[in-house]
Amino acid sequence: MSIILDHVNYIYGGDTPLAVRALDDICLQIPDGQFIGIIGHTGSGKSTLVQHLNGLLKASSGSIYFNGEDIYDRDYDRKKLRSKVGLVFQYPEHQLFETDVFTDVCFGPKNLGLDKKEVELRAYDALRKVGLPDELFYQSPFDLSGGQKRRAAIAGVLAMKPEVLVLDEPTAGLDPKGREEILQQIRELQKKTGMTVILVSHSMEDVAEYVDRIIVMNRGRVMYDDVPKEVFRHGKELEEVGLAPPQVTYILQELRRRGLQVDTDATTVEEAADVVMRALQYVT
Amino acid sequence: MLRDITLGQYYQTESVIHRLDPRVKLAGTLLFIISLFFFKNFIGYLIAAVFLMLVIRLSHVPFRFMVRGMRAVLFLLLLTVVFNLFLTPGEPLVILWKVTITKEGLKTAINMAVRLSLLVVGSSVMTLTTTPNNLTDGMEKGLRPLKVFRVPVHEVAMMMSIALRFIPILMEETDKIMKAQIARGADFESGNIIRRAKALVPLLVPLFISAFRRANDLAMAMEARCYRGGEGRTKMKPLIYQKRDRIAYLCILIYLTVGIWLGRLQLPAIG
């Protein structure tokens, strides 16, 4: 049970001279239950990549297998695939349309042809999972704050009970507190349900703390694909493609350069604090 | 998905026609179209076609781009031809079972087909060689005399250029919204007309909201830069007639006189 991408290429603009190779020979394996971060600069192909996972875009060449089945097979049910691989886009404004939040979240499961009771049950469950307070359920989605809208949008996809949840820049445009809250919630959700979660972001900071694995995209290619610690070792290369390791990595590297024996592998603030304390022998 | 649709089909290249004042091109296109309705014989159409060919050659736009505009009206063209061909009463030419093609029918059908093709290609030349902004600029200046009749020329031109500017943005937005809803299982492609119309609601609501929001933001931004209508407003690149524009006007005039003079001659009937 997994997603496999086998030499996937995608070219925008077909046969015109303006054609752009958005994905260049992508080979990936995404096993069940992993929490993955896809990172890349604007235009690196990360959004294009995730739109292939649920069949919204069709690869120019190469194949994608979901649970062992080729999704480009002629008789493959792509509508079902979209319910299995839930994709939440960057702007909640692009999907919220109903008169109240609850009805909006019902839209997804209703499209799956479920009966009314099941639809409402799922919608309620999804809204609870994203941590939207009950009193907002019957408000207009357009009256919500940025973070609440984002939650409603995520719930709208969660209600379809996907096996894989893909979030395209879920924190864009949120303040630091809202960002933290959303990411915490996603992590909790991932832990509780054991669902595969793919987080697309251009910020290392966002991703480092939460994910098991980081895929760095650059110019349509997979540049690194490893656990965060390993990826951040390539600080210089990351900087060259417009990305940066978390700030704590810089601090630790600088400390080390100045002679403090710290382990520079720490990726989160807590870990870093721990490492520094140990180096200063404040360990109890 | 929606990216394939192109509106405002400007073709970027360097040519005399591109550099012409948009007013010349607007007036020229209008006169060219009007001239097509004056012709009574094939010589007129021949002159029009030759004139158009010359302009296309001068414009450096590949011919296939001109014909691309034809595709959109192909259905209309065929319909006109078919109706004229079979439904015009007159001297029978060919009789196939119950269908009769008359001499007059054939004549009108060819007449209409040629006229329509020239008309479409003629206006394509203008849109292919003039940026939308230039076009509205030309329209604004060219229609200025209408101000006497209290026609808000500047406002209309401004509205048009804003509308044109927003087409690609809203297209892209539509594409994104469609994708977001398809990801939630929306189906825009199957079902009968009523179901399809209903399926558009999840697309149209976010689109309208976003359009209103953008309009609001734009109005605010314009006001912040002290925009208050056309009164006393100057242009960064004012339209001034050059020598080439005068020559172009002269060419159009020559075409019109020769075309209409020869095109209205009573030719001896053939056959």
PDB file of C-alpha atoms in Angstrom, chain B residues 47-214:
ATOM      1  CA  ILE B  47      -8.552  43.441 -54.491  1.00  0.00           C
ATOM      2  CA  ALA B  48      -9.520  43.073 -50.830  1.00  0.00           C
ATOM      3  CA  ALA B  49      -7.704  39.739 -50.609  1.00  0.00           C
ATOM      4  CA  VAL B  50      -4.575  41.112 -52.245  1.00  0.00           C
ATOM      5  CA  PHE B  51      -4.618  44.163 -49.972  1.00  0.00           C
ATOM      6  CA  LEU B  52      -5.031  41.922 -46.924  1.00  0.00           C
ATOM      7  CA  MET B  53      -2.213  39.648 -48.088  1.00  0.00           C
ATOM      8  CA  LEU B  54       0.115  42.616 -48.426  1.00  0.00           C
ATOM      9  CA  VAL B  55      -0.736  43.791 -44.923  1.00  0.00           C
ATOM     10  CA  ILE B  56      -0.172  40.280 -43.538  1.00  0.00           C
ATOM     11  CA  ARG B  57       3.208  40.089 -45.279  1.00  0.00           C
ATOM     12  CA  LEU B  58       4.167  43.442 -43.793  1.00  0.00           C
ATOM     13  CA  SER B  59       3.064  42.377 -40.313  1.00  0.00           C
ATOM     14  CA  HIS B  60       5.531  39.441 -40.110  1.00  0.00           C
ATOM     15  CA  VAL B  61       2.878  37.348 -38.361  1.00  0.00           C
ATOM     16  CA  PRO B  62       2.872  33.739 -39.614  1.00  0.00           C
ATOM     17  CA  PHE B  63      -0.156  33.054 -41.765  1.00  0.00           C
ATOM     18  CA  ARG B  64      -1.343  30.142 -39.643  1.00  0.00           C
ATOM     19  CA  PHE B  65      -2.052  32.545 -36.785  1.00  0.00           C
ATOM     20  CA  MET B  66      -4.431  34.438 -39.069  1.00  0.00           C
ATOM     21  CA  VAL B  67      -6.258  31.285 -39.977  1.00  0.00           C
ATOM     22  CA  ARG B  68      -6.481  30.312 -36.313  1.00  0.00           C
ATOM     23  CA  GLY B  69      -9.186  32.944 -35.871  1.00  0.00           C
ATOM     24  CA  MET B  70     -11.134  31.199 -38.624  1.00  0.00           C
ATOM     25  CA  ARG B  71     -11.499  28.084 -36.533  1.00  0.00           C
ATOM     26  CA  ALA B  72     -13.775  29.855 -34.083  1.00  0.00           C
ATOM     27  CA  VAL B  73     -16.231  30.903 -36.793  1.00  0.00           C
ATOM     28  CA  LEU B  74     -15.913  27.767 -38.877  1.00  0.00           C
ATOM     29  CA  PHE B  75     -19.269  26.473 -37.689  1.00  0.00           C
ATOM     30  CA  LEU B  76     -20.983  29.767 -38.443  1.00  0.00           C
ATOM     31  CA  LEU B  77     -19.328  29.846 -41.851  1.00  0.00           C
ATOM     32  CA  LEU B  78     -20.461  26.329 -42.724  1.00  0.00           C
ATOM     33  CA  LEU B  79     -23.975  27.038 -41.518  1.00  0.00           C
ATOM     34  CA  THR B  80     -24.242  30.162 -43.666  1.00  0.00           C
ATOM     35  CA  VAL B  81     -22.909  28.350 -46.695  1.00  0.00           C
ATOM     36  CA  VAL B  82     -25.228  25.378 -46.253  1.00  0.00           C
ATOM     37  CA  PHE B  83     -28.346  27.483 -45.733  1.00  0.00           C
ATOM     38  CA  ASN B  84     -27.601  29.755 -48.653  1.00  0.00           C
ATOM     39  CA  LEU B  85     -26.661  26.885 -50.872  1.00  0.00           C
ATOM     40  CA  PHE B  86     -29.817  24.855 -50.376  1.00  0.00           C
ATOM     41  CA  LEU B  87     -32.497  27.353 -49.479  1.00  0.00           C
ATOM     42  CA  THR B  88     -32.114  30.124 -52.031  1.00  0.00           C
ATOM     43  CA  PRO B  89     -34.845  29.984 -54.655  1.00  0.00           C
ATOM     44  CA  GLY B  90     -33.925  30.493 -58.295  1.00  0.00           C
ATOM     45  CA  GLU B  91     -32.673  28.753 -61.398  1.00  0.00           C
ATOM     46  CA  PRO B  92     -31.905  25.115 -60.504  1.00  0.00           C
ATOM     47  CA  LEU B  93     -28.331  24.014 -61.126  1.00  0.00           C
ATOM     48  CA  VAL B  94     -28.085  20.588 -59.515  1.00  0.00           C
ATOM     49  CA  ILE B  95     -30.990  18.473 -58.310  1.00  0.00           C
ATOM     50  CA  LEU B  96     -30.180  15.666 -55.902  1.00  0.00           C
ATOM     51  CA  TRP B  97     -33.259  13.741 -54.832  1.00  0.00           C
ATOM     52  CA  LYS B  98     -35.212  16.460 -52.979  1.00  0.00           C
ATOM     53  CA  VAL B  99     -32.409  18.954 -52.557  1.00  0.00           C
ATOM     54  CA  THR B 100     -31.911  21.612 -55.157  1.00  0.00           C
ATOM     55  CA  ILE B 101     -28.895  23.795 -55.556  1.00  0.00           C
ATOM     56  CA  THR B 102     -29.690  26.929 -57.488  1.00  0.00           C
ATOM     57  CA  LYS B 103     -27.381  29.201 -59.387  1.00  0.00           C
ATOM     58  CA  GLU B 104     -28.310  32.095 -57.146  1.00  0.00           C
ATOM     59  CA  GLY B 105     -27.765  29.928 -54.085  1.00  0.00           C
ATOM     60  CA  LEU B 106     -24.272  28.977 -55.168  1.00  0.00           C
ATOM     61  CA  LYS B 107     -23.490  32.616 -55.858  1.00  0.00           C
ATOM     62  CA  THR B 108     -24.684  33.880 -52.482  1.00  0.00           C
ATOM     63  CA  ALA B 109     -22.992  31.004 -50.657  1.00  0.00           C
ATOM     64  CA  ILE B 110     -19.595  31.754 -52.185  1.00  0.00           C
ATOM     65  CA  ASN B 111     -20.197  35.455 -51.710  1.00  0.00           C
ATOM     66  CA  MET B 112     -20.962  35.013 -48.024  1.00  0.00           C
ATOM     67  CA  ALA B 113     -18.096  32.590 -47.391  1.00  0.00           C
ATOM     68  CA  VAL B 114     -15.520  34.891 -48.973  1.00  0.00           C
ATOM     69  CA  ARG B 115     -16.895  37.956 -47.219  1.00  0.00           C
ATOM     70  CA  LEU B 116     -16.946  36.287 -43.818  1.00  0.00           C
ATOM     71  CA  SER B 117     -13.432  34.860 -44.188  1.00  0.00           C
ATOM     72  CA  LEU B 118     -11.989  38.208 -45.227  1.00  0.00           C
ATOM     73  CA  LEU B 119     -13.817  39.861 -42.363  1.00  0.00           C
ATOM     74  CA  VAL B 120     -12.453  37.476 -39.737  1.00  0.00           C
ATOM     75  CA  VAL B 121      -8.895  37.462 -41.053  1.00  0.00           C
ATOM     76  CA  GLY B 122      -9.016  41.243 -41.450  1.00  0.00           C
ATOM     77  CA  SER B 123      -9.924  41.820 -37.833  1.00  0.00           C
ATOM     78  CA  SER B 124      -7.393  39.172 -36.732  1.00  0.00           C
ATOM     79  CA  VAL B 125      -4.664  41.308 -38.277  1.00  0.00           C
ATOM     80  CA  MET B 126      -5.599  44.105 -35.942  1.00  0.00           C
ATOM     81  CA  THR B 127      -5.763  42.037 -32.758  1.00  0.00           C
ATOM     82  CA  LEU B 128      -2.587  40.146 -33.622  1.00  0.00           C
ATOM     83  CA  THR B 129      -0.533  43.272 -34.175  1.00  0.00           C
ATOM     84  CA  THR B 130      -1.889  45.528 -31.428  1.00  0.00           C
ATOM     85  CA  THR B 131      -1.598  44.980 -27.697  1.00  0.00           C
ATOM     86  CA  PRO B 132      -4.942  45.229 -25.910  1.00  0.00           C
ATOM     87  CA  ASN B 133      -3.717  48.266 -23.999  1.00  0.00           C
ATOM     88  CA  ASN B 134      -2.709  50.012 -27.180  1.00  0.00           C
ATOM     89  CA  LEU B 135      -6.066  49.194 -28.648  1.00  0.00           C
ATOM     90  CA  THR B 136      -8.023  50.767 -25.833  1.00  0.00           C
ATOM     91  CA  ASP B 137      -5.687  53.754 -25.942  1.00  0.00           C
ATOM     92  CA  GLY B 138      -6.462  54.182 -29.589  1.00  0.00           C
ATOM     93  CA  MET B 139     -10.146  53.767 -28.947  1.00  0.00           C
ATOM     94  CA  GLU B 140     -10.058  56.383 -26.220  1.00  0.00           C
ATOM     95  CA  LYS B 141      -8.324  58.936 -28.360  1.00  0.00           C
ATOM     96  CA  GLY B 142     -10.206  58.067 -31.527  1.00  0.00           C
ATOM     97  CA  LEU B 143     -13.601  58.359 -29.852  1.00  0.00           C
ATOM     98  CA  ARG B 144     -12.779  61.568 -28.044  1.00  0.00           C
ATOM     99  CA  PRO B 145     -15.075  63.658 -30.269  1.00  0.00           C
ATOM    100  CA  LEU B 146     -17.986  61.720 -28.752  1.00  0.00           C
ATOM    101  CA  LYS B 147     -17.350  63.583 -25.507  1.00  0.00           C
ATOM    102  CA  VAL B 148     -19.474  66.370 -26.925  1.00  0.00           C
ATOM    103  CA  PHE B 149     -22.426  64.033 -26.557  1.00  0.00           C
ATOM    104  CA  ARG B 150     -21.444  63.294 -22.945  1.00  0.00           C
ATOM    105  CA  VAL B 151     -20.188  59.802 -23.729  1.00  0.00           C
ATOM    106  CA  PRO B 152     -17.726  58.855 -20.925  1.00  0.00           C
ATOM    107  CA  VAL B 153     -15.012  57.828 -23.375  1.00  0.00           C
ATOM    108  CA  HIS B 154     -12.159  57.684 -20.899  1.00  0.00           C
ATOM    109  CA  GLU B 155     -14.109  55.656 -18.370  1.00  0.00           C
ATOM    110  CA  VAL B 156     -15.247  53.157 -20.983  1.00  0.00           C
ATOM    111  CA  ALA B 157     -11.699  52.764 -22.281  1.00  0.00           C
ATOM    112  CA  MET B 158     -10.359  52.327 -18.741  1.00  0.00           C
ATOM    113  CA  MET B 159     -13.002  49.712 -18.010  1.00  0.00           C
ATOM    114  CA  MET B 160     -12.092  47.862 -21.173  1.00  0.00           C
ATOM    115  CA  SER B 161      -8.389  47.797 -20.453  1.00  0.00           C
ATOM    116  CA  ILE B 162      -9.010  46.621 -16.892  1.00  0.00           C
ATOM    117  CA  ALA B 163     -11.331  43.908 -18.138  1.00  0.00           C
ATOM    118  CA  LEU B 164      -8.758  42.754 -20.666  1.00  0.00           C
ATOM    119  CA  ARG B 165      -6.034  42.835 -18.059  1.00  0.00           C
ATOM    120  CA  PHE B 166      -8.052  40.620 -15.749  1.00  0.00           C
ATOM    121  CA  ILE B 167      -9.006  37.934 -18.239  1.00  0.00           C
ATOM    122  CA  PRO B 168      -5.800  35.895 -17.837  1.00  0.00           C
ATOM    123  CA  ILE B 169      -5.855  36.351 -14.061  1.00  0.00           C
ATOM    124  CA  LEU B 170      -9.413  35.137 -13.754  1.00  0.00           C
ATOM    125  CA  MET B 171      -8.666  32.284 -16.151  1.00  0.00           C
ATOM    126  CA  GLU B 172      -5.876  31.099 -13.923  1.00  0.00           C
ATOM    127  CA  GLU B 173      -8.103  31.486 -10.891  1.00  0.00           C
ATOM    128  CA  THR B 174     -10.835  29.440 -12.562  1.00  0.00           C
ATOM    129  CA  ASP B 175      -8.301  26.742 -13.270  1.00  0.00           C
ATOM    130  CA  LYS B 176      -7.196  26.632  -9.646  1.00  0.00           C
ATOM    131  CA  ILE B 177     -10.731  26.607  -8.264  1.00  0.00           C
ATOM    132  CA  MET B 178     -11.710  23.856 -10.665  1.00  0.00           C
ATOM    133  CA  LYS B 179      -8.781  21.768  -9.508  1.00  0.00           C
ATOM    134  CA  ALA B 180      -9.584  22.376  -5.859  1.00  0.00           C
ATOM    135  CA  GLN B 181     -13.188  21.263  -6.370  1.00  0.00           C
ATOM    136  CA  ILE B 182     -12.261  18.296  -8.535  1.00  0.00           C
ATOM    137  CA  ALA B 183      -9.971  17.230  -5.701  1.00  0.00           C
ATOM    138  CA  ARG B 184     -13.109  17.191  -3.538  1.00  0.00           C
ATOM    139  CA  GLY B 185     -14.885  14.970  -6.002  1.00  0.00           C
ATOM    140  CA  ALA B 186     -16.699  17.629  -8.033  1.00  0.00           C
ATOM    141  CA  ASP B 187     -17.635  16.531 -11.523  1.00  0.00           C
ATOM    142  CA  PHE B 188     -17.849  19.212 -14.209  1.00  0.00           C
ATOM    143  CA  GLU B 189     -17.995  16.936 -17.196  1.00  0.00           C
ATOM    144  CA  SER B 190     -20.777  14.401 -16.924  1.00  0.00           C
ATOM    145  CA  GLY B 191     -24.544  14.528 -16.534  1.00  0.00           C
ATOM    146  CA  ASN B 192     -27.242  16.440 -18.386  1.00  0.00           C
ATOM    147  CA  ILE B 193     -27.413  20.205 -18.794  1.00  0.00           C
ATOM    148  CA  ILE B 194     -29.222  20.861 -15.516  1.00  0.00           C
ATOM    149  CA  ARG B 195     -26.757  18.759 -13.528  1.00  0.00           C
ATOM    150  CA  ARG B 196     -23.844  20.436 -15.221  1.00  0.00           C
ATOM    151  CA  ALA B 197     -25.239  23.880 -14.528  1.00  0.00           C
ATOM    152  CA  LYS B 198     -25.674  22.927 -10.890  1.00  0.00           C
ATOM    153  CA  ALA B 199     -22.125  21.584 -10.803  1.00  0.00           C
ATOM    154  CA  LEU B 200     -20.897  25.057 -11.716  1.00  0.00           C
ATOM    155  CA  VAL B 201     -22.046  26.586  -8.431  1.00  0.00           C
ATOM    156  CA  PRO B 202     -18.934  25.444  -6.488  1.00  0.00           C
ATOM    157  CA  LEU B 203     -16.863  27.030  -9.244  1.00  0.00           C
ATOM    158  CA  LEU B 204     -18.754  30.279  -9.706  1.00  0.00           C
ATOM    159  CA  VAL B 205     -19.185  31.264  -6.068  1.00  0.00           C
ATOM    160  CA  PRO B 206     -15.453  31.362  -5.230  1.00  0.00           C
ATOM    161  CA  LEU B 207     -14.744  32.951  -8.606  1.00  0.00           C
ATOM    162  CA  PHE B 208     -17.231  35.773  -8.080  1.00  0.00           C
ATOM    163  CA  ILE B 209     -16.046  36.385  -4.566  1.00  0.00           C
ATOM    164  CA  SER B 210     -12.477  36.583  -5.735  1.00  0.00           C
ATOM    165  CA  ALA B 211     -13.414  38.884  -8.634  1.00  0.00           C
ATOM    166  CA  PHE B 212     -15.192  41.270  -6.275  1.00  0.00           C
ATOM    167  CA  ARG B 213     -12.294  41.192  -3.856  1.00  0.00           C
ATOM    168  CA  ARG B 214      -9.852  41.962  -6.651  1.00  0.00           C
TER     169      ARG B 214
END
